[in-house]
Amino acid sequence: AIRRISVALENPCHFSPDRRHRYSLVHRWNPLFGERLILWIGLNPSTADEAKLDPTLTRIRTFSQREGFDGFWMANLFGLRTPYPKAMMADPDPVGAGNDASLLEAAGRCEKIVAAWGASGVYQERAEAVVRLFAGRKLWCLGTTQDGHPRHPLYLAGGQKLVRWKPRAAPAPAAPPAQ
């Protein structure tokens, strides 16, 4: 008979007091060895928490291990926990009060920053705001969409390589009308 061994996950998370927003989740495959972490920035958190990874984070774990890291730090453009982007966009506070501070903390502790939010980062111009937080830092992605947005890891082949990502410049503000 085959005996299955269950290993409990321990993913330190930073939530808002009401747990509506998750600002970070750190996952290490061997917490006793190594502190090399890679930061992934998605659109918004789904159902993952201290005890379980969701399908996106399971995929990110695979990419992170392949890149030689000891763990990953998951953060997001928006902190609201929902598996439904439309519900996130309908919420009056999709970012959450602690999100930017958490992003900056993560960037200070991780060796590499990977943009992985897909095309919906344009909502509330949030992707642009987060890119400005990391001015001067190298950003990476798993390829881009036709419009130049960093691709979401769940829908990519396992062999997809990390590449440098250079965000497109935001369009210049319109000139004031001539008087």
PDB file of C-alpha atoms in Angstrom:
ATOM      1  CA  ALA A   1       0.000   0.000   0.000  1.00  0.00           C
ATOM      2  CA  ILE A   2       1.150   3.531  -0.781  1.00  0.00           C
ATOM      3  CA  ARG A   3       1.358   5.830   2.201  1.00  0.00           C
ATOM      4  CA  ARG A   4       0.902   9.515   1.507  1.00  0.00           C
ATOM      5  CA  ILE A   5       2.770  11.954   3.655  1.00  0.00           C
ATOM      6  CA  SER A   6       1.083  15.292   4.147  1.00  0.00           C
ATOM      7  CA  VAL A   7       3.334  18.294   4.645  1.00  0.00           C
ATOM      8  CA  ALA A   8       1.746  21.341   6.230  1.00  0.00           C
ATOM      9  CA  LEU A   9       2.486  24.583   4.457  1.00  0.00           C
ATOM     10  CA  GLU A  10       3.527  27.605   6.399  1.00  0.00           C
ATOM     11  CA  ASN A  11       3.248  30.724   4.285  1.00  0.00           C
ATOM     12  CA  PRO A  12       3.750  33.888   6.321  1.00  0.00           C
ATOM     13  CA  CYS A  13       1.139  36.395   5.124  1.00  0.00           C
ATOM     14  CA  HIS A  14       0.428  40.052   5.788  1.00  0.00           C
ATOM     15  CA  PHE A  15      -3.314  40.787   5.767  1.00  0.00           C
ATOM     16  CA  SER A  16      -5.377  43.850   6.557  1.00  0.00           C
ATOM     17  CA  PRO A  17      -7.007  43.560  10.015  1.00  0.00           C
ATOM     18  CA  ASP A  18     -10.285  42.374   8.439  1.00  0.00           C
ATOM     19  CA  ARG A  19      -8.435  39.934   6.062  1.00  0.00           C
ATOM     20  CA  ARG A  20     -10.153  41.509   3.023  1.00  0.00           C
ATOM     21  CA  HIS A  21      -6.731  42.519   1.670  1.00  0.00           C
ATOM     22  CA  ARG A  22      -3.621  40.363   1.477  1.00  0.00           C
ATOM     23  CA  TYR A  23      -0.503  42.433   1.008  1.00  0.00           C
ATOM     24  CA  SER A  24       2.049  39.635   0.888  1.00  0.00           C
ATOM     25  CA  LEU A  25       2.568  35.899   1.064  1.00  0.00           C
ATOM     26  CA  VAL A  26       6.042  34.381   1.421  1.00  0.00           C
ATOM     27  CA  HIS A  27       6.557  30.752   0.451  1.00  0.00           C
ATOM     28  CA  ARG A  28       9.792  28.796   0.947  1.00  0.00           C
ATOM     29  CA  TRP A  29      10.230  25.163  -0.063  1.00  0.00           C
ATOM     30  CA  ASN A  30      12.953  24.595   2.502  1.00  0.00           C
ATOM     31  CA  PRO A  31      12.753  27.207   5.250  1.00  0.00           C
ATOM     32  CA  LEU A  32      15.849  25.814   6.968  1.00  0.00           C
ATOM     33  CA  PHE A  33      18.162  26.654   4.075  1.00  0.00           C
ATOM     34  CA  GLY A  34      18.569  29.737   1.971  1.00  0.00           C
ATOM     35  CA  GLU A  35      17.017  33.153   1.919  1.00  0.00           C
ATOM     36  CA  ARG A  36      17.197  33.883  -1.809  1.00  0.00           C
ATOM     37  CA  LEU A  37      13.736  35.227  -2.615  1.00  0.00           C
ATOM     38  CA  ILE A  38      12.171  36.401  -5.854  1.00  0.00           C
ATOM     39  CA  LEU A  39       9.310  38.926  -5.820  1.00  0.00           C
ATOM     40  CA  TRP A  40       6.301  38.292  -8.056  1.00  0.00           C
ATOM     41  CA  ILE A  41       3.721  41.047  -8.495  1.00  0.00           C
ATOM     42  CA  GLY A  42       0.338  39.850  -9.694  1.00  0.00           C
ATOM     43  CA  LEU A  43      -2.950  41.653 -10.260  1.00  0.00           C
ATOM     44  CA  ASN A  44      -4.701  40.754  -6.993  1.00  0.00           C
ATOM     45  CA  PRO A  45      -4.688  37.864  -4.510  1.00  0.00           C
ATOM     46  CA  SER A  46      -7.122  35.012  -4.836  1.00  0.00           C
ATOM     47  CA  THR A  47      -7.621  32.328  -2.181  1.00  0.00           C
ATOM     48  CA  ALA A  48      -4.073  31.476  -1.072  1.00  0.00           C
ATOM     49  CA  ASP A  49      -3.257  31.984   2.594  1.00  0.00           C
ATOM     50  CA  GLU A  50      -0.983  30.735   5.381  1.00  0.00           C
ATOM     51  CA  ALA A  51      -1.980  27.107   4.793  1.00  0.00           C
ATOM     52  CA  LYS A  52      -2.554  26.749   1.049  1.00  0.00           C
ATOM     53  CA  LEU A  53      -1.339  27.911  -2.343  1.00  0.00           C
ATOM     54  CA  ASP A  54      -3.768  28.593  -5.180  1.00  0.00           C
ATOM     55  CA  PRO A  55      -3.099  27.451  -8.798  1.00  0.00           C
ATOM     56  CA  THR A  56      -1.270  30.680  -9.709  1.00  0.00           C
ATOM     57  CA  LEU A  57       1.091  30.419  -6.740  1.00  0.00           C
ATOM     58  CA  THR A  58       1.717  26.745  -7.407  1.00  0.00           C
ATOM     59  CA  ARG A  59       2.802  27.768 -10.905  1.00  0.00           C
ATOM     60  CA  ILE A  60       4.956  30.619  -9.552  1.00  0.00           C
ATOM     61  CA  ARG A  61       6.641  28.148  -7.213  1.00  0.00           C
ATOM     62  CA  THR A  62       7.680  26.058 -10.236  1.00  0.00           C
ATOM     63  CA  PHE A  63       9.114  29.071 -12.094  1.00  0.00           C
ATOM     64  CA  SER A  64      10.902  30.302  -8.932  1.00  0.00           C
ATOM     65  CA  GLN A  65      12.495  26.914  -8.243  1.00  0.00           C
ATOM     66  CA  ARG A  66      13.653  26.692 -11.852  1.00  0.00           C
ATOM     67  CA  GLU A  67      15.346  30.095 -11.465  1.00  0.00           C
ATOM     68  CA  GLY A  68      17.308  28.797  -8.453  1.00  0.00           C
ATOM     69  CA  PHE A  69      15.546  30.709  -5.675  1.00  0.00           C
ATOM     70  CA  ASP A  70      14.808  29.349  -2.191  1.00  0.00           C
ATOM     71  CA  GLY A  71      11.349  30.872  -2.095  1.00  0.00           C
ATOM     72  CA  PHE A  72       9.088  33.569  -3.467  1.00  0.00           C
ATOM     73  CA  TRP A  73       7.388  36.649  -2.095  1.00  0.00           C
ATOM     74  CA  MET A  74       3.989  37.240  -3.668  1.00  0.00           C
ATOM     75  CA  ALA A  75       2.594  40.754  -3.804  1.00  0.00           C
ATOM     76  CA  ASN A  76      -0.009  42.388  -6.019  1.00  0.00           C
ATOM     77  CA  LEU A  77      -1.007  45.664  -7.647  1.00  0.00           C
ATOM     78  CA  PHE A  78      -4.297  45.424  -5.746  1.00  0.00           C
ATOM     79  CA  GLY A  79      -4.551  43.844  -2.306  1.00  0.00           C
ATOM     80  CA  LEU A  80      -8.249  42.874  -2.371  1.00  0.00           C
ATOM     81  CA  ARG A  81      -8.708  39.105  -2.054  1.00  0.00           C
ATOM     82  CA  THR A  82     -11.063  37.779  -4.692  1.00  0.00           C
ATOM     83  CA  PRO A  83     -10.718  35.299  -7.542  1.00  0.00           C
ATOM     84  CA  TYR A  84     -12.879  37.618  -9.691  1.00  0.00           C
ATOM     85  CA  PRO A  85     -11.194  40.662 -11.275  1.00  0.00           C
ATOM     86  CA  LYS A  86     -14.623  42.247 -11.949  1.00  0.00           C
ATOM     87  CA  ALA A  87     -15.443  42.073  -8.229  1.00  0.00           C
ATOM     88  CA  MET A  88     -12.082  43.669  -7.471  1.00  0.00           C
ATOM     89  CA  MET A  89     -12.794  46.498  -9.904  1.00  0.00           C
ATOM     90  CA  ALA A  90     -16.248  47.087  -8.360  1.00  0.00           C
ATOM     91  CA  ASP A  91     -14.825  47.401  -4.825  1.00  0.00           C
ATOM     92  CA  PRO A  92     -14.415  50.930  -3.382  1.00  0.00           C
ATOM     93  CA  ASP A  93     -10.918  50.069  -2.032  1.00  0.00           C
ATOM     94  CA  PRO A  94      -9.225  47.459  -4.218  1.00  0.00           C
ATOM     95  CA  VAL A  95      -5.638  48.547  -3.381  1.00  0.00           C
ATOM     96  CA  GLY A  96      -5.756  48.560   0.422  1.00  0.00           C
ATOM     97  CA  ALA A  97      -4.023  50.910   2.832  1.00  0.00           C
ATOM     98  CA  GLY A  98      -0.895  48.779   3.380  1.00  0.00           C
ATOM     99  CA  ASN A  99      -0.197  47.645  -0.156  1.00  0.00           C
ATOM    100  CA  ASP A 100       2.466  50.122  -1.316  1.00  0.00           C
ATOM    101  CA  ALA A 101       4.465  49.839   1.914  1.00  0.00           C
ATOM    102  CA  SER A 102       4.389  46.060   1.581  1.00  0.00           C
ATOM    103  CA  LEU A 103       5.561  46.240  -2.045  1.00  0.00           C
ATOM    104  CA  LEU A 104       8.528  48.399  -1.048  1.00  0.00           C
ATOM    105  CA  GLU A 105       9.430  46.085   1.841  1.00  0.00           C
ATOM    106  CA  ALA A 106       9.330  43.078  -0.482  1.00  0.00           C
ATOM    107  CA  ALA A 107      11.503  44.768  -3.099  1.00  0.00           C
ATOM    108  CA  GLY A 108      14.105  45.487  -0.428  1.00  0.00           C
ATOM    109  CA  ARG A 109      14.307  41.815   0.539  1.00  0.00           C
ATOM    110  CA  CYS A 110      14.145  40.114  -2.861  1.00  0.00           C
ATOM    111  CA  GLU A 111      16.853  39.702  -5.489  1.00  0.00           C
ATOM    112  CA  LYS A 112      14.597  39.963  -8.519  1.00  0.00           C
ATOM    113  CA  ILE A 113      11.237  41.651  -9.228  1.00  0.00           C
ATOM    114  CA  VAL A 114       8.873  39.954 -11.679  1.00  0.00           C
ATOM    115  CA  ALA A 115       5.843  41.754 -13.119  1.00  0.00           C
ATOM    116  CA  ALA A 116       3.065  39.197 -13.678  1.00  0.00           C
ATOM    117  CA  TRP A 117      -0.264  41.054 -13.640  1.00  0.00           C
ATOM    118  CA  GLY A 118      -1.520  40.699 -17.210  1.00  0.00           C
ATOM    119  CA  ALA A 119      -3.472  43.359 -19.101  1.00  0.00           C
ATOM    120  CA  SER A 120      -5.765  44.433 -16.240  1.00  0.00           C
ATOM    121  CA  GLY A 121      -3.021  46.398 -14.502  1.00  0.00           C
ATOM    122  CA  VAL A 122      -4.231  49.416 -16.466  1.00  0.00           C
ATOM    123  CA  TYR A 123      -7.216  49.659 -14.092  1.00  0.00           C
ATOM    124  CA  GLN A 124      -6.848  52.860 -12.020  1.00  0.00           C
ATOM    125  CA  GLU A 125      -3.438  53.253 -13.718  1.00  0.00           C
ATOM    126  CA  ARG A 126      -2.189  50.983 -10.957  1.00  0.00           C
ATOM    127  CA  ALA A 127       0.590  49.297 -12.951  1.00  0.00           C
ATOM    128  CA  GLU A 128       2.102  52.700 -13.762  1.00  0.00           C
ATOM    129  CA  ALA A 129       1.978  53.716 -10.090  1.00  0.00           C
ATOM    130  CA  VAL A 130       3.719  50.509  -8.975  1.00  0.00           C
ATOM    131  CA  VAL A 131       6.360  50.793 -11.696  1.00  0.00           C
ATOM    132  CA  ARG A 132       7.131  54.292 -10.360  1.00  0.00           C
ATOM    133  CA  LEU A 133       7.634  52.772  -6.883  1.00  0.00           C
ATOM    134  CA  PHE A 134      10.455  50.686  -8.355  1.00  0.00           C
ATOM    135  CA  ALA A 135      12.143  53.427 -10.365  1.00  0.00           C
ATOM    136  CA  GLY A 136      15.750  52.455 -10.995  1.00  0.00           C
ATOM    137  CA  ARG A 137      15.197  48.726 -10.329  1.00  0.00           C
ATOM    138  CA  LYS A 138      15.361  46.082 -13.050  1.00  0.00           C
ATOM    139  CA  LEU A 139      11.981  44.490 -13.721  1.00  0.00           C
ATOM    140  CA  TRP A 140      11.446  41.055 -15.257  1.00  0.00           C
ATOM    141  CA  CYS A 141       8.484  39.212 -16.747  1.00  0.00           C
ATOM    142  CA  LEU A 142       7.531  35.968 -18.480  1.00  0.00           C
ATOM    143  CA  GLY A 143       6.998  37.718 -21.808  1.00  0.00           C
ATOM    144  CA  THR A 144       4.491  40.373 -22.756  1.00  0.00           C
ATOM    145  CA  THR A 145       1.078  40.676 -24.338  1.00  0.00           C
ATOM    146  CA  GLN A 146       0.662  42.375 -27.732  1.00  0.00           C
ATOM    147  CA  ASP A 147       0.131  45.636 -25.856  1.00  0.00           C
ATOM    148  CA  GLY A 148       3.310  45.236 -23.793  1.00  0.00           C
ATOM    149  CA  HIS A 149       1.738  44.129 -20.491  1.00  0.00           C
ATOM    150  CA  PRO A 150       3.589  41.473 -18.455  1.00  0.00           C
ATOM    151  CA  ARG A 151       1.978  38.084 -18.967  1.00  0.00           C
ATOM    152  CA  HIS A 152       0.205  36.137 -16.219  1.00  0.00           C
ATOM    153  CA  PRO A 153       2.149  32.976 -15.228  1.00  0.00           C
ATOM    154  CA  LEU A 154      -0.818  30.619 -14.962  1.00  0.00           C
ATOM    155  CA  TYR A 155      -1.376  30.484 -18.710  1.00  0.00           C
ATOM    156  CA  LEU A 156       2.223  30.009 -19.888  1.00  0.00           C
ATOM    157  CA  ALA A 157       4.298  26.975 -20.805  1.00  0.00           C
ATOM    158  CA  GLY A 158       6.597  25.769 -18.034  1.00  0.00           C
ATOM    159  CA  GLY A 159       9.659  26.479 -20.155  1.00  0.00           C
ATOM    160  CA  GLN A 160       8.863  30.191 -20.550  1.00  0.00           C
ATOM    161  CA  LYS A 161      11.976  32.166 -19.582  1.00  0.00           C
ATOM    162  CA  LEU A 162      12.179  35.323 -17.538  1.00  0.00           C
ATOM    163  CA  VAL A 163      13.076  38.337 -19.677  1.00  0.00           C
ATOM    164  CA  ARG A 164      13.795  41.959 -18.806  1.00  0.00           C
ATOM    165  CA  TRP A 165      10.644  44.063 -18.896  1.00  0.00           C
ATOM    166  CA  LYS A 166      10.794  47.703 -19.835  1.00  0.00           C
ATOM    167  CA  PRO A 167       7.376  49.290 -19.358  1.00  0.00           C
ATOM    168  CA  ARG A 168       6.173  51.445 -22.181  1.00  0.00           C
ATOM    169  CA  ALA A 169       6.282  55.124 -21.362  1.00  0.00           C
ATOM    170  CA  ALA A 170       2.962  56.574 -20.343  1.00  0.00           C
ATOM    171  CA  PRO A 171       1.535  58.959 -22.948  1.00  0.00           C
ATOM    172  CA  ALA A 172       2.413  62.583 -22.325  1.00  0.00           C
ATOM    173  CA  PRO A 173      -0.409  64.699 -20.931  1.00  0.00           C
ATOM    174  CA  ALA A 174      -2.352  66.597 -23.562  1.00  0.00           C
ATOM    175  CA  ALA A 175      -1.176  70.152 -24.140  1.00  0.00           C
ATOM    176  CA  PRO A 176      -3.489  72.855 -22.818  1.00  0.00           C
ATOM    177  CA  PRO A 177      -5.676  74.396 -25.509  1.00  0.00           C
ATOM    178  CA  ALA A 178      -4.202  77.441 -27.261  1.00  0.00           C
ATOM    179  CA  GLN A 179      -5.630  80.747 -26.041  1.00  0.00           C
TER     180      GLN A 179
END
